[in-house]
Short mmCIF file of C-alpha atoms and ligand atoms in Angstrom, two decimals:
data_model
loop_
_atom_site.label_atom_id
_atom_site.label_comp_id
_atom_site.label_asym_id
_atom_site.label_seq_id
_atom_site.Cartn_x
_atom_site.Cartn_y
_atom_site.Cartn_z
CA MET A 1 117.08 138.69 72.24
CA CYS A 2 113.61 139.29 70.98
CA ILE A 3 112.59 142.83 71.49
CA GLU A 4 109.72 142.79 69.00
CA LYS A 5 107.14 144.49 70.43
CA LEU A 6 104.39 142.52 72.61
CA ALA A 7 101.46 141.06 71.13
CA LEU A 8 99.42 142.68 73.99
CA PHE A 9 100.65 145.97 72.56
CA ASP A 10 99.21 144.97 68.81
CA GLY A 11 102.38 143.14 67.94
CA PRO A 12 102.67 140.24 66.06
CA LYS A 13 101.90 137.01 67.83
CA ALA A 14 104.87 134.30 69.35
CA ILE A 15 102.83 131.40 68.50
CA THR A 16 100.35 131.29 65.52
CA THR A 17 99.35 127.75 65.59
CA SER A 18 96.81 126.18 68.41
CA PHE A 19 98.21 123.18 70.30
CA LYS A 20 96.01 119.90 69.25
CA ARG A 21 94.57 118.47 71.86
CA TYR A 22 96.15 114.86 72.83
CA ASN A 23 94.60 111.98 71.51
CA SER A 24 96.25 108.70 73.01
CA ILE A 25 92.99 106.39 71.09
CA GLY A 26 93.75 104.75 68.31
CA LYS A 27 93.23 101.95 66.14
CA GLU A 28 94.51 99.12 68.63
CA GLU A 29 92.17 100.29 71.33
CA ALA A 30 89.21 100.31 68.79
CA LYS A 31 89.55 97.18 67.57
CA ALA A 32 89.88 95.87 71.39
CA ALA A 33 86.48 97.61 72.34
CA ARG A 34 85.26 95.66 69.50
CA LEU A 35 86.06 92.46 69.92
CA VAL A 36 84.86 92.51 73.40
CA VAL A 37 81.56 94.01 72.40
CA GLU A 38 81.28 91.22 69.68
CA SER A 39 81.82 88.74 72.04
CA GLY A 40 78.79 89.97 73.84
CA ASN A 41 80.71 90.12 77.64
CA LEU A 42 80.47 93.16 78.53
CA SER A 43 81.18 92.77 82.29
CA LYS A 44 81.26 89.27 84.05
CA PHE A 45 81.31 90.27 88.10
CA LEU A 46 79.00 88.31 89.90
CA GLY A 47 78.78 89.96 93.51
CA SER A 48 78.92 86.62 95.31
CA ARG A 49 81.66 84.04 96.02
CA GLU A 50 82.53 82.53 92.50
CA PRO A 51 85.15 82.85 90.20
CA ASP A 52 83.66 85.34 88.92
CA PHE A 53 83.74 87.47 91.72
CA PHE A 54 87.24 88.70 90.44
CA GLY A 55 85.64 89.91 86.77
CA GLY A 56 85.55 88.39 83.41
CA PRO A 57 88.81 87.62 81.49
CA LYS A 58 90.00 91.45 80.60
CA VAL A 59 89.69 92.19 83.77
CA LYS A 60 92.07 90.19 84.93
CA GLU A 61 94.41 89.75 81.73
CA PHE A 62 94.24 93.74 82.74
CA GLU A 63 95.09 93.70 86.38
CA LYS A 64 97.92 91.05 85.34
CA GLN A 65 99.28 93.22 82.75
CA CYS A 66 99.50 96.30 85.73
CA ALA A 67 100.87 94.14 88.32
CA LYS A 68 103.35 93.40 86.36
CA TYR A 69 104.01 97.07 85.04
CA PHE A 70 104.32 98.62 88.17
CA GLY A 71 106.42 96.04 89.70
CA VAL A 72 103.18 94.91 92.60
CA LYS A 73 101.67 91.67 93.72
CA HIS A 74 98.13 92.76 93.57
CA ALA A 75 96.38 95.34 90.60
CA ILE A 76 92.82 95.67 91.66
CA THR A 77 90.62 97.84 88.45
CA VAL A 78 88.20 99.80 90.00
CA ASN A 79 85.36 102.29 88.00
CA SER A 80 87.44 105.31 88.76
CA TRP A 81 90.16 106.81 91.02
CA THR A 82 87.54 108.48 92.94
CA SER A 83 86.82 104.94 94.03
CA GLY A 84 89.75 103.60 94.48
CA LEU A 85 90.61 106.14 96.98
CA ILE A 86 87.12 105.54 98.29
CA ALA A 87 87.99 101.92 98.91
CA ALA A 88 91.64 102.44 99.88
CA ILE A 89 90.34 104.59 102.71
CA GLY A 90 88.13 101.55 103.96
CA ALA A 91 90.75 98.83 103.41
CA ILE A 92 93.09 100.43 105.97
CA GLY A 93 90.24 99.67 108.54
CA ILE A 94 89.44 103.23 109.21
CA GLU A 95 87.31 104.19 112.07
CA PRO A 96 84.66 107.24 112.77
CA GLY A 97 86.71 109.87 113.88
CA ASP A 98 89.98 109.03 113.19
CA GLU A 99 92.08 111.77 111.01
CA VAL A 100 94.13 111.18 107.60
CA ILE A 101 96.62 114.03 107.18
CA VAL A 102 96.20 114.73 103.32
CA PRO A 103 98.13 117.95 101.35
CA THR A 104 96.01 120.91 100.48
CA TRP A 105 97.21 120.52 96.75
CA THR A 106 95.17 117.16 95.51
CA MET A 107 91.80 117.14 93.65
CA CYS A 108 89.60 116.84 95.98
CA ALA A 109 87.95 113.38 95.86
CA THR A 110 91.37 112.61 97.47
CA ALA A 111 89.80 114.75 100.46
CA THR A 112 86.58 113.32 100.31
CA ALA A 113 87.39 109.65 100.17
CA ILE A 114 88.05 110.03 103.29
CA LEU A 115 85.39 112.03 104.90
CA HIS A 116 82.95 108.89 103.10
CA TRP A 117 84.12 106.82 106.19
CA ASN A 118 83.29 109.51 107.76
CA ALA A 119 86.48 109.87 109.27
CA ILE A 120 88.45 113.76 109.53
CA PRO A 121 90.56 115.58 106.76
CA VAL A 122 93.19 117.30 107.94
CA PHE A 123 95.11 119.02 105.67
CA ALA A 124 99.43 119.76 105.30
CA ASP A 125 100.99 122.71 103.56
CA ILE A 126 103.37 121.59 100.61
CA ASN A 127 106.76 121.66 99.82
CA SER A 128 107.45 124.98 97.44
CA ASP A 129 109.63 123.15 95.28
CA SER A 130 108.19 120.04 94.48
CA PHE A 131 104.30 120.83 95.53
CA CYS A 132 104.02 117.27 96.84
CA ILE A 133 102.82 117.01 100.75
CA ASP A 134 105.81 118.49 102.90
CA PRO A 135 106.88 115.62 105.80
CA ILE A 136 107.79 118.60 107.70
CA SER A 137 103.99 119.64 107.84
CA VAL A 138 103.10 116.09 108.10
CA GLU A 139 104.58 115.27 111.30
CA LYS A 140 103.66 118.84 112.85
CA ASN A 141 99.99 117.97 111.82
CA ILE A 142 100.12 114.55 113.97
CA THR A 143 97.92 113.63 116.86
CA PRO A 144 97.07 111.17 119.14
CA TYR A 145 93.76 110.29 116.45
CA THR A 146 96.00 110.23 113.45
CA LYS A 147 95.38 106.67 111.76
CA ALA A 148 96.93 107.26 107.79
CA ILE A 149 98.70 110.01 105.62
CA MET A 150 97.87 110.58 101.72
CA ALA A 151 100.63 111.40 99.48
CA VAL A 152 99.88 112.52 96.67
CA ASP A 153 101.90 112.89 93.69
CA ILE A 154 101.23 116.33 92.29
CA PHE A 155 101.54 117.60 88.30
CA GLY A 156 103.55 113.71 87.62
CA GLN A 157 106.24 114.07 90.10
CA SER A 158 106.38 110.75 93.31
CA ALA A 159 105.85 112.62 97.17
CA ASP A 160 109.19 112.25 99.13
CA LEU A 161 107.81 108.65 99.96
CA ASN A 162 110.81 107.05 102.07
CA THR A 163 110.86 109.86 104.40
CA LEU A 164 106.57 109.21 104.60
CA MET A 165 107.03 105.58 105.03
CA SER A 166 109.64 106.40 107.98
CA ILE A 167 106.74 108.36 109.72
CA ALA A 168 104.12 106.34 109.06
CA GLN A 169 106.35 103.66 111.14
CA LYS A 170 107.40 105.66 113.77
CA HIS A 171 103.67 106.56 114.64
CA ASN A 172 102.19 103.22 113.31
CA LEU A 173 100.42 105.24 110.04
CA LYS A 174 98.52 103.93 107.05
CA VAL A 175 99.83 105.77 103.61
CA ILE A 176 98.26 106.20 100.90
CA SER A 177 99.85 106.77 97.47
CA ASP A 178 97.36 108.92 94.93
CA THR A 179 99.81 109.04 92.16
CA ALA A 180 96.25 109.66 89.43
CA GLN A 181 99.16 112.05 87.92
CA ALA A 182 102.23 110.47 87.71
CA PRO A 183 102.19 106.71 86.68
CA GLY A 184 105.51 105.50 85.40
CA ALA A 185 107.34 108.35 87.38
CA PHE A 186 109.94 106.68 89.03
CA TYR A 187 110.91 107.14 92.62
CA LYS A 188 114.85 106.31 92.58
CA THR A 189 114.55 102.67 91.46
CA LYS A 190 110.39 101.75 92.29
CA MET A 191 107.52 103.28 90.36
CA ALA A 192 105.92 105.96 91.79
CA GLY A 193 102.89 105.17 93.36
CA THR A 194 104.29 101.01 94.65
CA LEU A 195 105.87 102.45 97.80
CA ALA A 196 103.02 103.08 99.83
CA HIS A 197 100.63 100.41 101.53
CA ILE A 198 97.43 101.31 98.50
CA GLY A 199 98.75 103.23 95.97
CA GLY A 200 97.14 103.80 92.26
CA TYR A 201 96.34 105.77 89.30
CA SER A 202 93.28 107.16 87.38
CA LEU A 203 92.02 106.30 83.96
CA ASN A 204 89.90 109.40 83.09
CA TYR A 205 90.52 110.79 80.36
CA HIS A 206 92.46 113.07 81.83
CA LYS A 207 95.47 111.10 82.59
CA HIS A 208 98.47 110.14 81.02
CA ILE A 209 96.33 106.91 79.66
CA HIS A 210 92.45 106.36 80.27
CA THR A 211 89.69 104.00 79.25
CA GLY A 212 87.33 107.27 79.69
CA GLU A 213 86.89 106.14 83.02
CA GLY A 214 88.76 104.14 85.61
CA GLY A 215 91.39 103.64 88.43
CA ILE A 216 93.89 100.97 89.02
CA LEU A 217 94.98 99.82 92.71
CA VAL A 218 98.25 98.94 93.83
CA THR A 219 99.44 96.79 96.41
CA ASP A 220 101.91 94.27 98.07
CA ASN A 221 99.77 93.39 100.58
CA GLU A 222 97.74 90.07 100.31
CA ASP A 223 95.19 91.34 103.04
CA LEU A 224 94.78 94.50 101.84
CA ALA A 225 93.96 93.27 98.48
CA GLU A 226 91.78 90.83 99.63
CA ARG A 227 89.33 94.07 101.22
CA LEU A 228 89.81 95.72 97.79
CA GLN A 229 88.51 93.53 95.94
CA LEU A 230 85.16 92.98 98.86
CA ILE A 231 85.08 96.80 98.75
CA ARG A 232 84.87 96.60 94.80
CA ASN A 233 82.17 93.92 94.89
CA HIS A 234 79.55 94.09 97.63
CA ALA A 235 81.53 92.57 100.72
CA GLU A 236 78.30 91.84 102.76
CA ALA A 237 77.17 89.11 100.62
CA VAL A 238 80.74 87.53 100.63
CA VAL A 239 82.14 87.68 103.75
CA ASP A 240 80.22 85.23 105.00
CA GLY A 241 82.40 82.65 106.97
CA LYS A 242 85.28 84.48 106.24
CA ASP A 243 87.54 85.74 109.76
CA ILE A 244 85.40 88.28 111.66
CA LYS A 245 88.03 90.82 112.21
CA LYS A 246 87.89 91.15 108.87
CA LEU A 247 84.23 92.30 109.16
CA LYS A 248 85.35 95.95 109.90
CA ASN A 249 84.61 98.40 106.62
CA MET A 250 82.90 95.55 104.91
CA ILE A 251 79.94 97.64 103.31
CA GLY A 252 80.47 97.11 99.78
CA TYR A 253 80.26 99.12 96.49
CA ASN A 254 79.83 98.25 93.27
CA PHE A 255 83.35 99.83 91.89
CA ARG A 256 83.78 97.62 89.73
CA LEU A 257 85.37 98.42 86.22
CA GLY A 258 84.05 96.28 82.66
CA GLU A 259 85.87 94.56 80.11
CA ILE A 260 85.38 97.19 77.44
CA GLU A 261 87.53 99.58 79.78
CA CYS A 262 89.83 96.93 80.55
CA ALA A 263 90.20 95.88 77.21
CA ILE A 264 91.15 99.26 75.93
CA GLY A 265 93.30 99.60 79.39
CA ILE A 266 95.50 96.77 78.28
CA GLU A 267 96.48 98.53 74.96
CA GLN A 268 96.97 101.99 76.62
CA LEU A 269 99.42 100.29 79.23
CA LYS A 270 100.91 99.45 76.03
CA LYS A 271 101.29 102.88 75.25
CA LEU A 272 102.16 104.48 78.84
CA LYS A 273 105.97 104.09 78.08
CA GLY A 274 106.29 106.20 75.06
CA LEU A 275 103.40 108.93 75.83
CA VAL A 276 105.27 109.78 79.45
CA SER A 277 108.52 109.97 77.47
CA SER A 278 107.28 112.16 74.42
CA ARG A 279 105.85 114.61 77.32
CA GLN A 280 109.31 114.39 78.90
CA VAL A 281 111.01 115.36 75.57
CA VAL A 282 108.98 118.60 75.44
CA ALA A 283 109.04 119.35 79.06
CA ASN A 284 113.19 119.57 78.67
CA LYS A 285 112.92 121.35 75.61
CA LEU A 286 110.89 124.08 77.44
CA THR A 287 113.05 123.89 80.70
CA GLU A 288 116.44 124.12 78.42
CA GLY A 289 114.57 126.91 76.59
CA LEU A 290 113.31 129.10 79.55
CA ALA A 291 116.85 128.64 81.47
CA GLY A 292 118.05 132.06 82.01
CA LEU A 293 114.68 134.10 82.43
CA SER A 294 115.04 135.51 85.66
CA GLY A 295 112.58 135.15 88.16
CA LEU A 296 111.17 132.08 86.35
CA GLN A 297 111.81 128.85 88.40
CA THR A 298 111.47 125.73 85.95
CA PRO A 299 110.41 122.31 86.87
CA LYS A 300 112.63 121.10 90.34
CA ILE A 301 113.28 117.01 90.33
CA ASN A 302 114.39 115.25 93.44
CA LYS A 303 117.08 113.31 92.86
CA ASP A 304 117.24 109.98 91.59
CA CYS A 305 113.40 110.43 90.32
CA SER A 306 111.46 111.55 86.97
CA HIS A 307 108.67 113.36 86.30
CA VAL A 308 106.06 112.46 84.07
CA TYR A 309 104.75 116.45 82.96
CA TYR A 310 101.24 115.62 83.55
CA VAL A 311 101.49 119.67 84.70
CA TYR A 312 105.13 121.37 83.39
CA PRO A 313 105.00 123.34 87.07
CA MET A 314 106.63 127.19 86.89
CA LYS A 315 107.10 129.48 89.83
CA LEU A 316 107.57 133.42 89.45
CA ASP A 317 109.32 135.83 91.81
CA THR A 318 106.89 138.40 91.78
CA GLN A 319 109.11 140.52 93.64
CA LYS A 320 111.61 140.20 91.74
CA LEU A 321 109.91 140.77 88.90
CA GLY A 322 108.39 143.62 90.15
CA ILE A 323 105.15 142.46 88.40
CA SER A 324 101.94 140.50 89.35
CA ARG A 325 101.05 137.23 87.27
CA SER A 326 98.27 137.87 86.07
CA ARG A 327 100.32 140.58 84.11
CA ILE A 328 102.31 137.97 82.64
CA ILE A 329 99.75 135.38 81.77
CA GLU A 330 97.91 138.24 80.06
CA ALA A 331 100.63 138.81 78.00
CA LEU A 332 101.56 134.93 77.57
CA GLU A 333 98.24 134.71 76.88
CA ALA A 334 98.17 137.13 73.95
CA GLU A 335 101.04 135.76 72.69
CA GLY A 336 98.42 132.89 71.35
CA LEU A 337 100.00 130.72 74.75
CA VAL A 338 97.01 128.12 75.54
CA GLY A 339 97.32 125.75 78.73
CA LEU A 340 98.26 127.82 81.52
CA MET A 341 97.32 127.98 85.14
CA ALA A 342 97.60 130.85 86.76
CA GLY A 343 97.55 128.82 90.94
CA TYR A 344 96.39 125.43 91.26
CA VAL A 345 93.75 125.03 94.27
CA ASN A 346 93.47 125.19 98.40
CA VAL A 347 91.47 122.42 98.83
CA HIS A 348 90.97 123.49 102.75
CA LEU A 349 89.28 126.79 101.65
CA LEU A 350 86.51 125.00 99.59
CA PRO A 351 83.06 125.84 101.26
CA ILE A 352 82.43 122.35 102.12
CA TYR A 353 85.92 123.01 104.97
CA GLN A 354 84.97 126.12 105.24
CA GLN A 355 81.83 125.41 106.59
CA LYS A 356 82.27 122.18 107.13
CA MET A 357 79.24 120.99 106.00
CA ALA A 358 79.34 117.51 104.43
CA TYR A 359 76.19 115.01 105.69
CA GLY A 360 73.36 116.73 106.06
CA SER A 361 73.07 120.34 107.89
CA ASN A 362 74.35 119.66 111.08
CA SER A 363 78.37 119.46 110.33
CA PHE A 364 78.45 115.92 110.32
CA PRO A 365 80.59 114.61 111.49
CA TRP A 366 83.04 117.47 112.55
CA SER A 367 79.58 118.29 115.20
CA SER A 368 79.20 114.75 115.87
CA ASP A 369 81.09 112.75 118.96
CA ILE A 370 82.93 110.66 117.00
CA CYS A 371 85.33 114.11 115.86
CA HIS A 372 87.92 113.82 118.61
CA ARG A 373 88.96 117.99 118.34
CA ASP A 374 88.03 120.85 116.99
CA VAL A 375 90.06 120.63 113.09
CA ASN A 376 91.38 124.22 112.08
CA TYR A 377 90.61 124.55 108.58
CA SER A 378 91.34 127.94 108.33
CA LYS A 379 93.07 130.50 105.86
CA GLY A 380 96.49 130.28 106.92
CA ILE A 381 97.04 126.80 108.00
CA CYS A 382 99.19 125.93 104.75
CA PRO A 383 101.15 128.73 104.62
CA ILE A 384 102.79 127.95 101.10
CA ALA A 385 100.41 126.30 99.34
CA GLU A 386 98.22 129.32 99.92
CA THR A 387 100.69 132.19 98.33
CA LEU A 388 101.76 130.12 95.89
CA HIS A 389 97.87 130.00 94.44
CA GLU A 390 97.46 133.00 95.34
CA SER A 391 100.35 134.82 93.49
CA THR A 392 103.77 132.83 92.25
CA PHE A 393 102.69 129.34 91.02
CA MET A 394 102.17 129.19 87.09
CA GLY A 395 101.91 125.70 85.26
CA PHE A 396 101.27 124.60 81.79
CA GLU A 397 98.45 122.00 81.07
CA MET A 398 101.33 119.43 79.54
CA CYS A 399 98.91 115.85 79.37
CA LEU A 400 96.47 117.59 77.12
CA HIS A 401 98.45 118.89 74.36
CA GLN A 402 100.29 116.98 71.65
CA MET A 403 103.21 119.54 71.09
CA SER A 404 105.10 119.70 67.37
CA ASP A 405 108.37 120.69 68.02
CA PRO A 406 108.43 124.18 65.88
CA GLU A 407 105.36 124.52 69.23
CA VAL A 408 107.99 124.25 71.93
CA GLU A 409 109.85 126.87 70.10
CA SER A 410 107.26 129.06 69.68
CA MET A 411 106.56 128.91 73.20
CA ILE A 412 109.73 129.81 74.19
CA LEU A 413 109.83 132.14 71.88
CA ALA A 414 106.39 133.71 73.66
CA PHE A 415 108.08 133.26 77.04
CA LYS A 416 111.54 134.73 75.78
CA LYS A 417 109.20 137.91 74.18
CA VAL A 418 107.74 139.20 77.81
CA TRP A 419 110.48 138.61 79.21
CA SER A 420 112.54 141.08 76.82
CA ASN A 421 109.56 143.16 77.59
CA ILE A 422 109.54 142.89 81.02
CA ASP A 423 109.24 146.71 81.60
CA SER A 424 106.90 147.81 79.15
CA LEU A 425 104.07 145.28 81.58
CA ARG A 426 104.68 146.91 84.78
C1 PLP B 1 92.23 113.08 88.35
C2 PLP B 1 92.93 112.63 90.16
C3 PLP B 1 91.77 112.23 91.09
C4 PLP B 1 90.85 111.70 89.90
O1 PLP B 1 90.86 110.41 89.45
P1 PLP B 1 88.90 110.00 88.80
O2 PLP B 1 89.74 108.66 88.25
O3 PLP B 1 88.88 110.93 87.85
O4 PLP B 1 88.18 109.41 89.45
C5 PLP B 1 92.12 112.03 91.84
N1 PLP B 1 93.37 112.39 92.50
C6 PLP B 1 94.24 113.02 91.73
C7 PLP B 1 95.53 113.88 92.30
C8 PLP B 1 93.49 113.11 90.49
O5 PLP B 1 94.24 114.09 89.84
#
């Protein structure tokens, strides 16, 4: 064991390089983008019922490649995954005042997508090992007004989709999978995001693959695919003459992704497998190197599933360690480690939910007749997520960094140094 003096107490730093920011955009993307620019066709979408309603050649090609890669019947590009989530909630036929269950550990857009259709987010707690939505908490939160569940594949591992789908079937609910952080992860034999009625991925520049901004919706359902395409592209202008029952929620947006982004996306998709496996290699080295550090839990991966490590999630047993998370992070950062996350987020505790203030200043939609009951967003409704956020969860931003072998070794060394000097931190 390394008993060297901690950098916090003026010892030498374990990490002496700064981890490079990952950049997966290369010559291939530059060439693809240039060819589109030279063609003059930066977008070919038309908001009327003709072949170009579905976009130009790069949009169609990228969607075809995505459908093949993820193993689904339909892939539909959108200009962000936030747009994708909004389109998904509309497409499943949500009514104002319907309740949708969402985990409190997610990016805020998962929950606000529900509000955008005047429906009501209901927050479920998370599993303390996977950090994904807890099916037991989902069942507890089901009311006669519940219409859907949003599963979030947080940090790069799929939520427990088989259990969620059987709960959904029992209660006649739809499931939407927010797989923004986990493209390429496997849930048994299928790809994360493809087990729900609608799933999808973000193409924002923070994510595994990106086009700057963008998103991909996936579904095997013909009817849902059509609704998603309509909402993406000014539905109201093209529904005339269509089956009347499909008019519900046919308020369209402009959620279209351009030709340049899709041309870049085609190149990025080819790199996805390699990018994911490079992160898995680093994560596996870390897990091996950190094994045996008392009071530190490394990622737990569900049986027959894979993790793509958007974030490398850890948990501290602060009681056993007799020291706070902030003190440990302080010591690790002093060793030169960047990219640590102290906790994640509790979306239910954001001001929008605490004050129930969304549309206007009158607490709409919660204050209106469309809301069936007084929904509780108090601190305490998601005890596991709250405790993890406040004191025991620690993440490392894996996706952001490109780490060499010596850098991974130095990160492991930083942890070992801190752990072997833990008494001096108390
Ligand atoms: C990034 C992210 C989003 C939003 O995606 P954008 O493409 O940035 O709009 C939604 N949900 C989760 C879980 C995310 O990580």
